[in-house]
Coordinates of C-alpha atoms and ligand atoms in Angstrom, one line a residue:
M1 CA 12.9 18.0 12.3
M2 CA 14.7 16.1 9.6
V3 CA 13.9 12.4 9.6
L4 CA 15.5 9.7 7.5
G5 CA 12.8 7.2 6.3
I6 CA 13.7 3.7 5.3
E7 CA 11.5 1.2 3.5
T8 CA 12.5 -2.4 2.8
S9 CA 9.5 -4.5 3.5
C10 CA 8.7 -5.7 0.0
D11 CA 10.5 -5.2 -3.4
E12 CA 11.3 -1.5 -3.2
T13 CA 14.5 -0.3 -1.6
A14 CA 13.7 3.2 -0.6
A15 CA 15.1 6.1 1.5
A16 CA 13.9 9.6 2.0
V17 CA 14.5 12.7 4.1
V18 CA 11.3 14.3 5.4
S19 CA 10.9 17.5 7.4
D20 CA 8.0 18.6 9.6
T21 CA 8.0 22.0 7.8
P22 CA 7.3 22.5 4.1
P23 CA 8.5 21.3 1.7
F24 CA 8.0 18.1 3.7
I25 CA 9.8 15.8 1.2
R26 CA 13.5 17.0 0.9
G27 CA 14.8 13.8 -0.7
N28 CA 13.1 10.7 -1.9
I29 CA 14.8 7.8 -3.7
V30 CA 13.1 4.6 -4.7
F31 CA 14.9 1.6 -6.2
S32 CA 12.3 -0.8 -7.6
Q33 CA 13.6 -4.4 -7.8
T34 CA 11.1 -5.4 -10.5
A35 CA 13.9 -6.4 -13.0
E36 CA 15.3 -8.8 -10.4
H37 CA 12.0 -10.5 -9.7
R38 CA 10.4 -10.4 -13.2
P39 CA 11.8 -13.7 -14.4
Y40 CA 9.9 -15.4 -11.6
G41 CA 6.6 -13.6 -12.1
G42 CA 6.5 -12.5 -8.5
I43 CA 8.6 -11.5 -5.5
V44 CA 11.2 -14.0 -4.3
P45 CA 11.8 -13.1 -0.6
E46 CA 15.5 -14.2 -0.6
I47 CA 16.3 -12.2 -3.7
A48 CA 14.5 -9.2 -2.2
A49 CA 16.5 -9.3 1.1
R50 CA 19.8 -9.6 -0.7
A51 CA 19.0 -6.7 -3.1
H52 CA 18.0 -4.5 -0.1
L53 CA 21.4 -5.3 1.4
D54 CA 23.1 -4.4 -1.8
H55 CA 21.2 -1.1 -2.5
L56 CA 20.2 0.4 0.8
D57 CA 23.4 2.3 1.6
G58 CA 23.4 3.9 -1.8
M59 CA 19.8 4.9 -1.5
I60 CA 20.4 6.6 1.8
E61 CA 23.4 8.5 0.4
R62 CA 21.4 9.7 -2.6
A63 CA 18.4 10.8 -0.4
L64 CA 20.7 12.8 1.9
A65 CA 22.4 14.3 -1.2
E66 CA 19.1 15.3 -2.7
A67 CA 18.1 16.9 0.6
K68 CA 21.6 18.6 0.7
I69 CA 22.3 17.5 4.2
G70 CA 24.6 15.1 6.0
F71 CA 23.9 12.5 8.7
D72 CA 24.7 15.2 11.3
A73 CA 21.6 17.1 10.3
L74 CA 19.2 14.2 11.0
S75 CA 17.0 14.5 14.1
A76 CA 15.7 10.9 13.9
V77 CA 15.6 7.8 11.8
A78 CA 12.4 5.8 10.9
A79 CA 12.3 2.4 9.3
T80 CA 9.5 0.0 8.4
G81 CA 9.4 -2.5 11.3
G82 CA 6.8 -4.7 9.6
P83 CA 4.5 -6.2 8.4
G84 CA 6.4 -7.5 5.4
L85 CA 9.0 -10.0 4.2
I86 CA 11.0 -10.5 7.3
G87 CA 14.5 -10.6 5.5
G88 CA 14.0 -7.2 4.0
V89 CA 12.5 -5.7 7.2
I90 CA 15.5 -6.9 9.2
V91 CA 17.9 -5.2 6.7
G92 CA 16.1 -1.8 7.0
V93 CA 15.6 -2.0 10.8
M94 CA 19.3 -2.9 11.4
E95 CA 20.5 -0.1 9.2
A96 CA 18.2 2.4 11.0
K97 CA 19.3 1.3 14.4
A98 CA 22.9 1.6 13.4
V99 CA 22.4 5.2 12.2
A100 CA 20.4 6.0 15.4
L101 CA 23.1 4.6 17.6
A102 CA 26.0 6.2 15.7
R103 CA 24.3 9.6 15.7
G104 CA 22.6 9.4 19.1
I105 CA 19.2 10.2 17.7
P106 CA 15.8 8.5 18.2
F107 CA 14.8 5.4 16.2
V108 CA 11.1 4.9 15.2
A109 CA 9.8 1.5 14.0
V110 CA 7.0 2.3 11.6
N111 CA 4.2 0.0 10.7
H112 CA 4.3 -0.1 6.9
L113 CA 0.5 0.2 6.8
E114 CA 0.6 3.3 8.9
G115 CA 3.1 4.7 6.4
H116 CA 0.5 4.2 3.7
A117 CA -2.4 5.4 5.9
L118 CA -0.8 8.8 6.8
S119 CA 1.0 9.4 3.5
V120 CA -1.9 11.6 2.3
R121 CA -1.0 14.2 5.0
L122 CA 2.3 14.8 3.2
I123 CA 0.3 16.4 0.4
A124 CA -2.8 17.8 2.0
P125 CA -3.8 18.8 5.6
V126 CA -6.4 16.1 5.8
A127 CA -8.0 16.2 9.3
F128 CA -8.6 13.1 11.5
P129 CA -10.8 11.1 11.5
Y130 CA -10.9 10.0 7.9
L131 CA -12.1 6.9 6.1
L132 CA -9.2 5.0 4.4
L133 CA -9.4 2.4 1.7
L134 CA -5.9 0.8 1.9
V135 CA -5.2 -1.3 -1.1
S136 CA -1.8 -2.8 -1.7
G137 CA 0.0 -6.0 -2.8
G138 CA -0.3 -7.5 0.6
H139 CA -3.3 -5.8 2.2
C140 CA -6.9 -4.7 1.5
Q141 CA -8.6 -3.0 4.3
L142 CA -11.1 -0.3 5.1
L143 CA -10.1 1.7 8.2
I144 CA -11.2 4.7 10.2
V145 CA -8.0 6.7 10.8
E146 CA -8.6 8.5 14.2
G147 CA -5.0 9.6 14.5
A148 CA -1.4 8.3 14.3
G149 CA -1.5 5.0 16.0
R150 CA -5.3 4.9 16.3
Y151 CA -7.1 2.8 13.7
R152 CA -10.5 1.1 13.6
R153 CA -10.7 -1.6 11.0
L154 CA -14.1 -1.9 9.3
G155 CA -13.2 -4.6 6.9
T156 CA -10.4 -6.7 5.5
T157 CA -9.9 -9.4 2.9
I158 CA -10.7 -13.0 3.7
D159 CA -8.3 -14.3 1.1
D160 CA -6.2 -12.3 -1.5
A161 CA -5.4 -8.6 -1.4
A162 CA -6.5 -6.3 -4.2
G163 CA -3.0 -5.9 -5.6
E164 CA -2.6 -9.7 -5.4
A165 CA -5.7 -10.0 -7.6
F166 CA -4.1 -7.7 -10.1
D167 CA -0.8 -9.5 -9.9
K168 CA -2.2 -13.0 -10.2
G169 CA -4.6 -11.9 -12.9
A170 CA -1.7 -10.5 -15.0
K171 CA 0.2 -13.8 -14.6
L172 CA -2.9 -15.7 -16.0
L173 CA -3.1 -13.3 -18.9
G174 CA 0.6 -13.6 -19.7
L175 CA 1.3 -9.9 -18.7
S176 CA 4.4 -8.8 -17.0
Y177 CA 5.1 -8.3 -13.3
P178 CA 4.0 -6.2 -11.4
G179 CA 0.5 -6.9 -12.6
G180 CA -1.4 -3.8 -11.6
P181 CA 0.3 -1.4 -14.0
A182 CA 0.3 -4.1 -16.7
I183 CA -3.4 -4.7 -16.3
E184 CA -4.2 -1.0 -16.3
R185 CA -2.2 -0.6 -19.6
A186 CA -3.8 -3.6 -21.3
A187 CA -7.3 -2.6 -20.1
K188 CA -7.0 0.7 -22.1
A189 CA -7.4 -1.2 -25.3
G190 CA -10.0 -3.6 -23.9
D191 CA -13.8 -3.9 -23.6
A192 CA -14.7 -4.3 -19.9
A193 CA -18.2 -5.5 -20.7
R194 CA -17.1 -8.5 -22.8
F195 CA -16.5 -11.0 -20.0
P196 CA -19.0 -10.9 -17.2
L197 CA -16.7 -11.7 -14.3
P198 CA -18.1 -11.8 -10.7
R199 CA -18.1 -8.8 -8.4
P200 CA -16.9 -10.5 -5.2
M201 CA -19.0 -9.7 -2.0
A202 CA -21.0 -7.1 -3.9
G203 CA -24.4 -6.6 -2.3
R204 CA -23.4 -8.3 1.0
P205 CA -23.5 -6.4 4.3
G206 CA -20.2 -5.4 5.9
C207 CA -16.9 -4.3 4.5
D208 CA -14.9 -7.4 4.0
F209 CA -13.3 -8.3 0.7
S210 CA -12.6 -11.6 -1.2
F211 CA -10.8 -12.0 -4.5
S212 CA -9.8 -15.7 -4.8
G213 CA -13.1 -16.6 -6.6
L214 CA -12.5 -13.9 -9.1
K215 CA -9.1 -15.4 -9.9
T216 CA -10.8 -18.7 -10.5
A217 CA -13.4 -17.2 -12.8
L218 CA -10.6 -15.5 -14.7
R219 CA -8.7 -18.7 -15.0
L220 CA -11.7 -20.4 -16.5
A221 CA -12.4 -17.6 -18.9
V222 CA -8.8 -17.6 -20.1
A223 CA -8.9 -21.4 -20.6
R224 CA -12.2 -21.0 -22.6
Q225 CA -10.8 -18.3 -24.8
A226 CA -7.3 -19.7 -25.4
G227 CA -8.3 -23.3 -25.8
A228 CA -5.1 -25.2 -26.4
G229 CA -3.3 -22.2 -27.9
A230 CA -2.2 -18.8 -26.7
L231 CA -4.6 -16.0 -25.8
A232 CA -5.2 -13.5 -28.7
A233 CA -4.1 -10.0 -27.9
Q234 CA -7.6 -8.5 -28.1
D235 CA -8.9 -11.3 -25.8
A236 CA -6.2 -10.5 -23.3
A237 CA -7.0 -6.8 -23.4
D238 CA -10.7 -7.5 -23.0
L239 CA -10.1 -9.9 -20.1
A240 CA -7.7 -7.3 -18.5
A241 CA -10.4 -4.6 -18.7
S242 CA -13.1 -7.0 -17.4
L243 CA -10.8 -8.0 -14.5
Q244 CA -10.0 -4.4 -13.6
A245 CA -13.7 -3.5 -13.7
A246 CA -14.6 -6.5 -11.4
I247 CA -11.9 -5.5 -8.9
I248 CA -13.0 -1.9 -8.9
E249 CA -16.7 -2.6 -8.6
S250 CA -16.0 -4.9 -5.6
L251 CA -13.8 -2.2 -3.9
L252 CA -16.5 0.4 -4.6
D253 CA -19.3 -1.7 -3.2
R254 CA -17.4 -2.4 0.1
T255 CA -16.3 1.2 0.4
R256 CA -20.0 2.4 0.0
N257 CA -20.9 0.2 3.0
A258 CA -17.9 1.6 4.9
I259 CA -19.0 5.2 4.2
A260 CA -22.3 4.5 5.8
I261 CA -20.6 3.2 9.0
F262 CA -18.1 6.0 9.0
K263 CA -20.8 8.6 8.8
E264 CA -22.7 7.0 11.7
R265 CA -19.6 6.6 13.9
C266 CA -17.8 9.8 13.0
P267 CA -20.3 12.5 12.0
V268 CA -17.5 15.1 12.0
G269 CA -15.5 13.1 9.5
E270 CA -15.3 14.7 6.0
T271 CA -12.8 12.8 3.9
L272 CA -12.4 9.5 2.0
V273 CA -8.8 8.7 1.3
V274 CA -7.3 5.9 -0.8
A275 CA -3.7 4.7 -0.3
G276 CA -1.4 1.8 -1.2
G277 CA 0.0 0.6 -4.5
V278 CA -3.4 -0.1 -6.1
A279 CA -4.4 3.5 -5.4
A280 CA -2.1 4.4 -8.3
N281 CA -4.8 3.0 -10.6
T282 CA -6.5 5.9 -12.5
A283 CA -9.8 4.2 -13.1
L284 CA -10.1 3.3 -9.4
R285 CA -9.3 6.9 -8.4
H286 CA -12.0 8.3 -10.7
R287 CA -14.6 5.9 -9.4
L288 CA -13.8 6.7 -5.7
E289 CA -13.9 10.4 -6.5
A290 CA -17.4 10.0 -7.9
L291 CA -18.5 7.9 -4.9
A292 CA -17.2 10.5 -2.5
A293 CA -19.0 13.3 -4.3
E294 CA -22.2 11.3 -4.3
T295 CA -21.9 10.8 -0.5
A296 CA -20.9 14.4 0.3
L297 CA -17.3 13.5 1.3
D298 CA -14.1 15.1 0.1
F299 CA -11.8 12.7 -1.7
V300 CA -8.0 12.9 -1.4
A301 CA -5.5 10.5 -2.9
P302 CA -1.7 10.8 -2.8
P303 CA -0.1 11.1 -6.2
P304 CA 0.7 7.7 -7.7
W305 CA 4.4 7.9 -6.9
L306 CA 3.4 8.3 -3.2
C307 CA 0.9 5.4 -3.4
T308 CA 3.5 2.7 -4.2
D309 CA 6.1 1.9 -1.6
N310 CA 8.5 4.7 -0.7
G311 CA 10.6 6.0 2.1
A312 CA 8.9 9.4 2.4
M313 CA 5.7 7.9 3.8
I314 CA 7.8 6.0 6.4
G315 CA 9.7 9.2 7.4
W316 CA 6.4 11.1 7.6
A317 CA 4.8 8.4 9.8
G318 CA 7.9 8.7 11.9
I319 CA 7.4 12.4 12.3
E320 CA 3.7 12.0 13.2
R321 CA 4.8 9.5 15.9
L322 CA 7.7 11.6 17.2
K323 CA 5.2 14.5 17.6
L324 CA 3.2 12.3 19.9
G325 CA 6.4 11.5 21.9
L326 CA 6.6 8.0 20.5
S327 CA 9.9 6.3 19.5
D328 CA 11.3 2.8 19.9
A329 CA 14.1 1.2 21.8
L330 CA 17.0 -0.3 19.9
D331 CA 16.0 -3.8 20.9
F332 CA 12.8 -3.5 18.8
A333 CA 12.2 -6.8 17.1
P334 CA 10.9 -6.7 13.5
R335 CA 7.3 -7.8 13.2
P336 CA 6.3 -9.8 10.1
R337 CA 2.7 -9.5 11.2
W338 CA 1.6 -6.2 12.7
P339 CA -2.1 -5.3 12.6
L340 CA -3.0 -1.6 12.6
D341 CA -6.1 -2.2 14.7
P342 CA -5.1 -4.6 17.5
D343 CA -8.7 -5.1 18.5
A344 CA -9.8 -6.3 15.1
V345 CA -10.6 -10.0 14.8
R346 CA -7.9 -11.9 13.0
V347 CA -8.9 -13.4 9.7
R348 CA -7.1 -15.8 7.5
G349 CA -6.6 -13.3 4.6
A350 CA -3.7 -11.4 3.2
G351 CA -1.0 -10.4 5.6
V352 CA -1.9 -13.0 8.2
K353 CA -1.1 -16.1 6.1
A354 CA 1.2 -18.7 7.6
Ligands
KG4_1 O1 2.0 -0.6 -1.7 P1 2.7 -1.4 -2.7 O2 3.8 -0.7 -3.5 O3 3.4 -2.6 -2.0 C1 2.8 -3.3 -1.0 O4 2.9 -2.8 0.2 O5 2.2 -4.4 -1.3 O6 1.7 -2.1 -3.6 C2 2.1 -2.9 -4.7 C3 0.8 -3.4 -5.4 C4 1.1 -4.5 -6.4 O7 0.2 -5.6 -6.3 C5 0.9 -3.8 -7.8 O8 0.4 -4.6 -8.8 C6 -0.2 -2.8 -7.4 O9 0.2 -2.3 -6.1 N1 -0.3 -1.7 -8.3 C7 -1.4 -1.4 -9.1 C8 -1.0 -0.2 -9.8 N2 0.3 0.1 -9.5 C9 0.7 -0.8 -8.6 N3 -2.6 -2.0 -9.1 C10 -3.4 -1.4 -10.0 N4 -3.2 -0.4 -10.8 C11 -2.0 0.2 -10.8 N5 -1.7 1.3 -11.6
ZN2 ZN1 3.0 -0.9 0.6

């Protein structure tokens, strides 16, 4: 199988060619639109949609060239069908349908979250079921992954996502967009113990997350430190380190609860997996690795370049679905909201905002 994977749900325009036999990733091209959005300190949906339209054809050509194949060698095409910014999702889905129609091959609409959830299996034969901490710019969830298309949500955010906490925190600290990498860089020179920021939800039962209170606490700390002037460089570094520590402690506390539930519900489960853009964070990866060791679980994280949005994870999720006999009709309608676990109670948090 050779599957073209297309990702356009946020601010990366990405295409990849993925195979069901090693090496799985034959071509993988990601164009990050950060320069286009940076002046606004966040993603502007309209700019994103237009940029996807401008860049997608070129990304597909480059992915095919890297894989050394032409359109005629493709067995299927998979594209993110949601959740995400609807303009971008439409661009990717329309392109994928056109390729499928022209070549007479199956089209697979992939849930972006399923792309992240299964991405780990591109680099290691992780067996189902596994416990997944999914942390990205738009989502923050703990899930039991029972198989492709089969997810049980244990917890989700009731307000902001973890990546959003990094991004909004960076903005408050005057750091560049995207905030996660900027905070991680600044935190290296900072003292995480200097500002005692809250660890949201820590100590509470359950696996839900909340980050909006942390944002408020950071805003107050910034105002206190800066006064009427600008934040001193060392203060900004110390605040970045303190924010990163608070987010990580909160994620760890919730994951610890989820591990207990996972062990009870899935005694055969052996693995803790982290995925999504925030999973690129080195400090978080180290802490999760230690938590897994402490609780006798294996820990597997995709490499950082596979954590942030890419087409390979979409192509791979397409392959996993095709292997189950699943594909989609060409009248598939993009889904701005698309929960992985349809039985989970809907909450107000990230990904389900109006
Ligand atoms: O998965 P992703 O690329 O896009 C979404 O699906 O949202 O995740 C992007 C998010 C952003 O919020 C970004 O700040 C965060 O991932 N991120 C990081 C790091 N790299 C990216 N957060 C913390 N540390 C990082 N190194
Ligand atoms: Zn993502």
